[in-house]
Every structure is written in structure tokens, then in C-alpha cells.
Amino acid sequence: MGEIGTLYIDGAWSTSSTGETLVIRDPSSQDPVGEVSAAGRDDTRSAIRAAANAFPAWAARSGAERAPFLLRVRDLLLEHRDGLAATITAEMGKPLREAWGEVGGAAGMFEYYAEEGKRVGGTIVPSYVTNRRSHAIRQPVGVVAAITPWNFPLATVAKKLAPALAAGCTVLLKPAEATPTIAVRLFELFERAGLPAGVANLVTGLPSAIGEEILSNADVRLITFTGSTRTGKHLMKGAADTMKRIALELGGHAPFIVFEDAVIDDAVQAAYTAKFRNAGQVCVNTNRLFVHESIADDFVAALKELVESKVVGPGADDATDIGPLVNEAALHKALEHIEDARTLGAQVVTGGHQLSGGRFEGGYYCAPTILRGAKKPMRIMSEETFGPVLPVTTFTTDDEAIALANDSSYGLAAYVFTQDARRCFVIPERLAYGSIRVNNDTGDGIHAPFGGVKESGIGLEGGPWGLDTFLVTKSVSYQI
Ligand code: NAD
């Protein structure tokens, strides 16, 4: 407790000019685990000004000169992995081993972009006339505002800040109000890594004042956002006035399709992971499971057995597989989706209720739930649940599976399980989703592109695509 100087502006820690603070609570107990400064508009303006002042010198360095800072951050993340993982678990509840994996993933992102940042080149454009030469050069876009969610409070930050800094941009980070402490820890590491003052700035606090300043301030040239589609639309509209670029990683409603020729054990294991990791609070988590009618009974029975073998409890307990939901609103939404589906005819296979008493006391626990007979207009078939609730629907033909899967305003991740080579190629081509995982539940690493279509977002993270977001291409022609 008592952590109040958590704004990092122009290389110095400070409290908010409003004097306000925000208490952070452990979702497994509601116990307070920290307190941060709640930045106002003036603080946000100062942070943007610091980033704008630092931009020319940082942008003027080569990628190779910027890389050592990022590699030092990678080293420090790995050195402090245990403590950072504990901070993530205390703030948002995920099991410690998932948090530990997240810290390793974040370190990998700083390593990858330290290298990728060295490879930003341009293009020689063949001229139409003999006495002209043309180049396309790529340069950092300018000051970047990064706004991140609580469900991967370190990885989503690293996914934005590593490529932004590697590209030569200076940044302002606004982490989620539920999970600011892990961002504070990261910025302490930035300081120790010797990042020059003003290159990375941190404003903790509530979204309204910070968001308004980010939107109206013309010095911010790009907003990179991960969060809900609702907030993404608000930012997209607000960015228009000063014509900022936007990169949006938004919500999802992932279909998970199991064909009759799938390796059932693999598909059951993957269906569990793709739904219940992080207690269902992942943008790419399965929202609808479609199983071929001929294997549905066996599949659901095996999945039920697996889910019931898992331990629900506080993330800090070593035995825990599934932690609490992040807050009361998240728990209510999951329970409402269950109740609505039940009222409209779904059958509860397992779970279906809140967990309370004993080790669950004070926490936001929803029993891992499987529902059969799910169909529209159940809310769960179109709204993101963001909780450990899995609705199952059967299908009989490939066309039916595709039609069911594509019946969504979202288009982030989709999963396909089949051993048929033709289906492996053709089904992904027919799915209106940006990240499709065939016979696996995780997708590839930071080197691969990741992003959504439709209302799941604009732009890509990962690989060279993730760096392109932070670059502008300029055309230069020479008369010779
Ligand atoms: P959210 O939109 O409520 O909040 C995300 C961030 O935006 C937070 O930092 C919040 O403070 C900030 N914010 C909210 N209103 C704002 C405003 N008016 N101005 C400026 N900032 C504002 O989302 P959430 O509940 O924190 O996160 C869950 C959502 O994020 C889910 O929909 C999930 O699918 C999505 N998500 C997407 C990805 C992806 O890569 N596509 C990854 C993780 C989470």
C-alpha cells in the first residue's frame, strides 16, 4: 500500500496534480494490494509534451542504437520474473504459472523488436523517366499513446511499447485502471535500463480525463489500443478531429469447430485451454464450440471430465488452474449469460453457478461451465462473455459449420480441428477471422501477425507488421 508517486513523466516519478489516488484490489479476496496516482488532464498533457520533446533525438538514433535499451529491458524482465508474475496475479487473479509465462512472453517481445528494429529499411522505386530517382523511406510516426487492458496487463503493454520504441517513437502509456502496478514495475525497469527521459511516459488512473487529453492533443500521432470494441469505436471517432492514426485490437467471439475426423483427445484438451485459460478472460478465447453431431456426446463427456478435474481458486495457490474473474461486473456478466441461456433452453452440463464460501470467500468466482443446446438468440451466442462459460452447438455439414462460425459481428480468432488436409486449407479461407488456429490452441509467437477483422479491430501486431504500425512511409524523388 501507499504507492502514490506512480506517474512517470520526463524521466521522473510524481503524484497526480489532482491529488487523487486509486486503490487496487486482489480479485480473489478484494483485499487492497496497492494504490496509484490518478492522473488528470494536466498530467497527461505534461506526459505528451515530454514525449514530443524527446521524439527528435530518439527518432534520430538508428535501430541498432536503440536495440541495447530494449535488450536491457528483456534482461531485467527475466531477472525479476518471479516478482513481476506475483504482481500480475495479485492485481488480476490469473494463476501464477500463467503470469510467469506472461512475463517470459513480454521479455521475448522486447528481444524480438530489438532485432526487428534494426531492419527497418526503405524501397528504391523505379522511376518512369531517366533523370529521376525515387525512394520510399520509412520513419517513426511520432508520439504514440498506448492504452491497454487488464487481462494481459504486461504482455499487451510490451506488444505495443517494444515495437514503438524500436521504431523510434516516443510513448505515453495508459494502463488499465485495474492493473496499473505491473506497468509501474515495467517503467522502473525502463529507468534502470537507462531509457532517456521523456522517451516512455506513464500515466496511471481513470480513463476519462486521460482519454480526453489523448484524443484532443494534436501532438499524439497514433493511438494503439487493446480493449473492448465499445471503447475502440469511441477512440476511433475521437481520433478523427486531429486525424491520428489508430491501431485497434478489440473484442472477439471465437468459434471452435471440431469436425468428425478430428483427433478427439487433442481437440478436447485444446477446447479446454482455448476456453478456460485466464478464467475465460482472453480476447481469443472460444465463445462458441461447434461439434459435429456424430461425435458430440463423446466429445462433451470427455470435456466435462477434464473441466471437472481442474482446481478453481486463488491465482497465488500453486494448485490453481482457474482463478477468479477480475471484478464483480465480470462475474455478473458470466452468470447473466448462463441464466439467459438456461431460460432459452440450454442444458447445464457442468458448473452454471457462482462459487462462494471457503477458499472462494470474497472472490469473484464462477464455476467452469459447459452448456449444451446453445443457439441464437441466447446472449452468449453473440456477446463476448469473457468468463469460464462454454456453449456447445452441433452441426452436420461443413457449410453449416462455416455459416454458424461466421454469424458474428466479431472476427478475431477461430479454431479448427480436423485431420482432413483439404479442410485444413479451405476452411480457414472461408472463415471471416483474422487469426485462425488449425489443430492448435495458441497460434504462433510474436514473430507472426496477429489481429482481427470486422468489429475485432484494425491493424496487426507481431512480426514486421507490428513494427509497420509505428512507421510512416515518405516518398522522396530526386532530379539528377
Ligand atoms: P476496456 O475497453 O473497458 O478498457 C481497455 C482500456 O481502455 C483500459 O485501459 C481502459 O481504462 C481504457 N479506456 C476505457 N474507456 C476509455 C476512454 N473513454 N478513453 C480512453 N481510454 C479508455 O476493455 P477491458 O474490459 O479492459 O478489456 C477487455 C476487452 O479487451 C475485451 O473485449 C477483450 O476481448 C479485449 N481484448 C482484446 C485483445 C486483442 O488483442 N484483440 C487483447 C486483450 C483484450
PDB file of N, CA and C in Angstrom, residues 26 28-29 85-86 88-90 93-100 310-324 357-361 365:
ATOM      1  N   ASP A  26      -7.171  -7.183  -4.918  1.00  0.00           N
ATOM      2  CA  ASP A  26      -6.981  -8.566  -5.370  1.00  0.00           C
ATOM      3  C   ASP A  26      -8.361  -9.176  -5.653  1.00  0.00           C
ATOM      4  N   SER A  28      -9.262 -12.132  -5.902  1.00  0.00           N
ATOM      5  CA  SER A  28      -9.557 -13.393  -5.210  1.00  0.00           C
ATOM      6  C   SER A  28     -10.027 -13.148  -3.768  1.00  0.00           C
ATOM      7  N   SER A  29      -9.894 -11.902  -3.283  1.00  0.00           N
ATOM      8  CA  SER A  29     -10.251 -11.644  -1.889  1.00  0.00           C
ATOM      9  C   SER A  29     -10.840 -10.252  -1.652  1.00  0.00           C
ATOM     10  N   ALA A  85       5.583 -11.687 -11.875  1.00  0.00           N
ATOM     11  CA  ALA A  85       4.451 -12.624 -12.001  1.00  0.00           C
ATOM     12  C   ALA A  85       3.543 -12.494 -10.784  1.00  0.00           C
ATOM     13  N   ALA A  86       4.135 -12.365  -9.608  1.00  0.00           N
ATOM     14  CA  ALA A  86       3.323 -12.237  -8.387  1.00  0.00           C
ATOM     15  C   ALA A  86       2.493 -10.958  -8.426  1.00  0.00           C
ATOM     16  N   ILE A  88       1.315  -9.465 -11.141  1.00  0.00           N
ATOM     17  CA  ILE A  88       0.207  -9.689 -12.087  1.00  0.00           C
ATOM     18  C   ILE A  88      -0.906 -10.485 -11.403  1.00  0.00           C
ATOM     19  N   THR A  89      -0.529 -11.562 -10.717  1.00  0.00           N
ATOM     20  CA  THR A  89      -1.529 -12.414 -10.057  1.00  0.00           C
ATOM     21  C   THR A  89      -2.271 -11.638  -8.970  1.00  0.00           C
ATOM     22  N   ALA A  90      -1.559 -10.841  -8.203  1.00  0.00           N
ATOM     23  CA  ALA A  90      -2.209 -10.098  -7.118  1.00  0.00           C
ATOM     24  C   ALA A  90      -3.217  -9.098  -7.668  1.00  0.00           C
ATOM     25  N   GLY A  93      -5.563 -11.734 -10.783  1.00  0.00           N
ATOM     26  CA  GLY A  93      -6.088 -13.021 -10.354  1.00  0.00           C
ATOM     27  C   GLY A  93      -5.640 -14.253 -11.122  1.00  0.00           C
ATOM     28  N   LYS A  94      -4.921 -14.106 -12.240  1.00  0.00           N
ATOM     29  CA  LYS A  94      -4.598 -15.316 -13.011  1.00  0.00           C
ATOM     30  C   LYS A  94      -3.632 -16.210 -12.238  1.00  0.00           C
ATOM     31  N   PRO A  95      -3.660 -17.524 -12.488  1.00  0.00           N
ATOM     32  CA  PRO A  95      -2.734 -18.423 -11.801  1.00  0.00           C
ATOM     33  C   PRO A  95      -1.279 -17.992 -12.019  1.00  0.00           C
ATOM     34  N   LEU A  96      -0.487 -18.179 -10.969  1.00  0.00           N
ATOM     35  CA  LEU A  96       0.905 -17.716 -11.011  1.00  0.00           C
ATOM     36  C   LEU A  96       1.670 -18.239 -12.224  1.00  0.00           C
ATOM     37  N   ARG A  97       1.436 -19.532 -12.584  1.00  0.00           N
ATOM     38  CA  ARG A  97       2.237 -20.054 -13.705  1.00  0.00           C
ATOM     39  C   ARG A  97       1.857 -19.383 -15.024  1.00  0.00           C
ATOM     40  N   GLU A  98       0.577 -18.977 -15.159  1.00  0.00           N
ATOM     41  CA  GLU A  98       0.194 -18.218 -16.365  1.00  0.00           C
ATOM     42  C   GLU A  98       0.860 -16.838 -16.338  1.00  0.00           C
ATOM     43  N   ALA A  99       0.925 -16.230 -15.153  1.00  0.00           N
ATOM     44  CA  ALA A  99       1.557 -14.911 -15.019  1.00  0.00           C
ATOM     45  C   ALA A  99       3.055 -15.018 -15.325  1.00  0.00           C
ATOM     46  N   TRP A 100       3.653 -16.112 -14.881  1.00  0.00           N
ATOM     47  CA  TRP A 100       5.084 -16.341 -15.121  1.00  0.00           C
ATOM     48  C   TRP A 100       5.336 -16.471 -16.632  1.00  0.00           C
ATOM     49  N   LYS A 310     -10.228 -29.916 -12.903  1.00  0.00           N
ATOM     50  CA  LYS A 310      -9.404 -28.716 -12.686  1.00  0.00           C
ATOM     51  C   LYS A 310      -9.730 -28.050 -11.352  1.00  0.00           C
ATOM     52  N   VAL A 311      -8.706 -27.386 -10.806  1.00  0.00           N
ATOM     53  CA  VAL A 311      -8.859 -26.743  -9.495  1.00  0.00           C
ATOM     54  C   VAL A 311      -9.127 -25.244  -9.685  1.00  0.00           C
ATOM     55  N   VAL A 312     -10.228 -24.776  -9.101  1.00  0.00           N
ATOM     56  CA  VAL A 312     -10.536 -23.338  -9.114  1.00  0.00           C
ATOM     57  C   VAL A 312     -10.113 -22.755  -7.769  1.00  0.00           C
ATOM     58  N   GLY A 313      -9.483 -21.596  -7.780  1.00  0.00           N
ATOM     59  CA  GLY A 313      -9.069 -20.993  -6.509  1.00  0.00           C
ATOM     60  C   GLY A 313      -8.237 -19.745  -6.741  1.00  0.00           C
ATOM     61  N   PRO A 314      -7.665 -19.205  -5.682  1.00  0.00           N
ATOM     62  CA  PRO A 314      -6.832 -18.000  -5.821  1.00  0.00           C
ATOM     63  C   PRO A 314      -5.626 -18.272  -6.719  1.00  0.00           C
ATOM     64  N   GLY A 315      -5.304 -17.317  -7.573  1.00  0.00           N
ATOM     65  CA  GLY A 315      -4.184 -17.491  -8.506  1.00  0.00           C
ATOM     66  C   GLY A 315      -2.859 -17.742  -7.807  1.00  0.00           C
ATOM     67  N   ALA A 316      -2.737 -17.253  -6.570  1.00  0.00           N
ATOM     68  CA  ALA A 316      -1.457 -17.392  -5.861  1.00  0.00           C
ATOM     69  C   ALA A 316      -1.241 -18.814  -5.334  1.00  0.00           C
ATOM     70  N   ASP A 317      -2.298 -19.647  -5.293  1.00  0.00           N
ATOM     71  CA  ASP A 317      -2.118 -21.042  -4.851  1.00  0.00           C
ATOM     72  C   ASP A 317      -1.517 -21.857  -5.990  1.00  0.00           C
ATOM     73  N   ASP A 318      -0.474 -22.621  -5.682  1.00  0.00           N
ATOM     74  CA  ASP A 318       0.199 -23.400  -6.734  1.00  0.00           C
ATOM     75  C   ASP A 318      -0.739 -24.366  -7.446  1.00  0.00           C
ATOM     76  N   ALA A 319      -1.727 -24.897  -6.702  1.00  0.00           N
ATOM     77  CA  ALA A 319      -2.600 -25.927  -7.270  1.00  0.00           C
ATOM     78  C   ALA A 319      -3.634 -25.352  -8.234  1.00  0.00           C
ATOM     79  N   THR A 320      -3.812 -24.028  -8.247  1.00  0.00           N
ATOM     80  CA  THR A 320      -4.920 -23.431  -9.011  1.00  0.00           C
ATOM     81  C   THR A 320      -4.721 -23.502 -10.527  1.00  0.00           C
ATOM     82  N   ASP A 321      -5.782 -23.979 -11.193  1.00  0.00           N
ATOM     83  CA  ASP A 321      -5.794 -23.960 -12.666  1.00  0.00           C
ATOM     84  C   ASP A 321      -6.617 -22.789 -13.191  1.00  0.00           C
ATOM     85  N   ILE A 322      -7.689 -22.468 -12.489  1.00  0.00           N
ATOM     86  CA  ILE A 322      -8.590 -21.402 -12.938  1.00  0.00           C
ATOM     87  C   ILE A 322      -8.814 -20.433 -11.775  1.00  0.00           C
ATOM     88  N   GLY A 323      -8.497 -19.166 -11.990  1.00  0.00           N
ATOM     89  CA  GLY A 323      -8.613 -18.162 -10.932  1.00  0.00           C
ATOM     90  C   GLY A 323      -9.967 -17.472 -10.945  1.00  0.00           C
ATOM     91  N   PRO A 324     -10.087 -16.387 -10.187  1.00  0.00           N
ATOM     92  CA  PRO A 324     -11.335 -15.637 -10.147  1.00  0.00           C
ATOM     93  C   PRO A 324     -11.484 -14.740 -11.377  1.00  0.00           C
ATOM     94  N   GLY A 357     -17.880 -19.096  -0.384  1.00  0.00           N
ATOM     95  CA  GLY A 357     -17.547 -19.787   0.862  1.00  0.00           C
ATOM     96  C   GLY A 357     -16.157 -20.394   0.783  1.00  0.00           C
ATOM     97  N   GLY A 358     -15.585 -20.715   1.944  1.00  0.00           N
ATOM     98  CA  GLY A 358     -14.269 -21.363   1.997  1.00  0.00           C
ATOM     99  C   GLY A 358     -13.213 -20.557   1.272  1.00  0.00           C
ATOM    100  N   ARG A 359     -12.441 -21.225   0.396  1.00  0.00           N
ATOM    101  CA  ARG A 359     -11.353 -20.507  -0.278  1.00  0.00           C
ATOM    102  C   ARG A 359     -11.853 -19.507  -1.323  1.00  0.00           C
ATOM    103  N   PHE A 360     -13.169 -19.573  -1.602  1.00  0.00           N
ATOM    104  CA  PHE A 360     -13.737 -18.635  -2.585  1.00  0.00           C
ATOM    105  C   PHE A 360     -14.231 -17.342  -1.930  1.00  0.00           C
ATOM    106  N   GLU A 361     -14.216 -17.292  -0.586  1.00  0.00           N
ATOM    107  CA  GLU A 361     -14.819 -16.162   0.129  1.00  0.00           C
ATOM    108  C   GLU A 361     -14.228 -14.817  -0.320  1.00  0.00           C
ATOM    109  N   TYR A 365     -15.750 -15.681  -8.188  1.00  0.00           N
ATOM    110  CA  TYR A 365     -15.569 -16.987  -8.818  1.00  0.00           C
ATOM    111  C   TYR A 365     -16.831 -17.477  -9.515  1.00  0.00           C
TER     112      TYR A 365
END
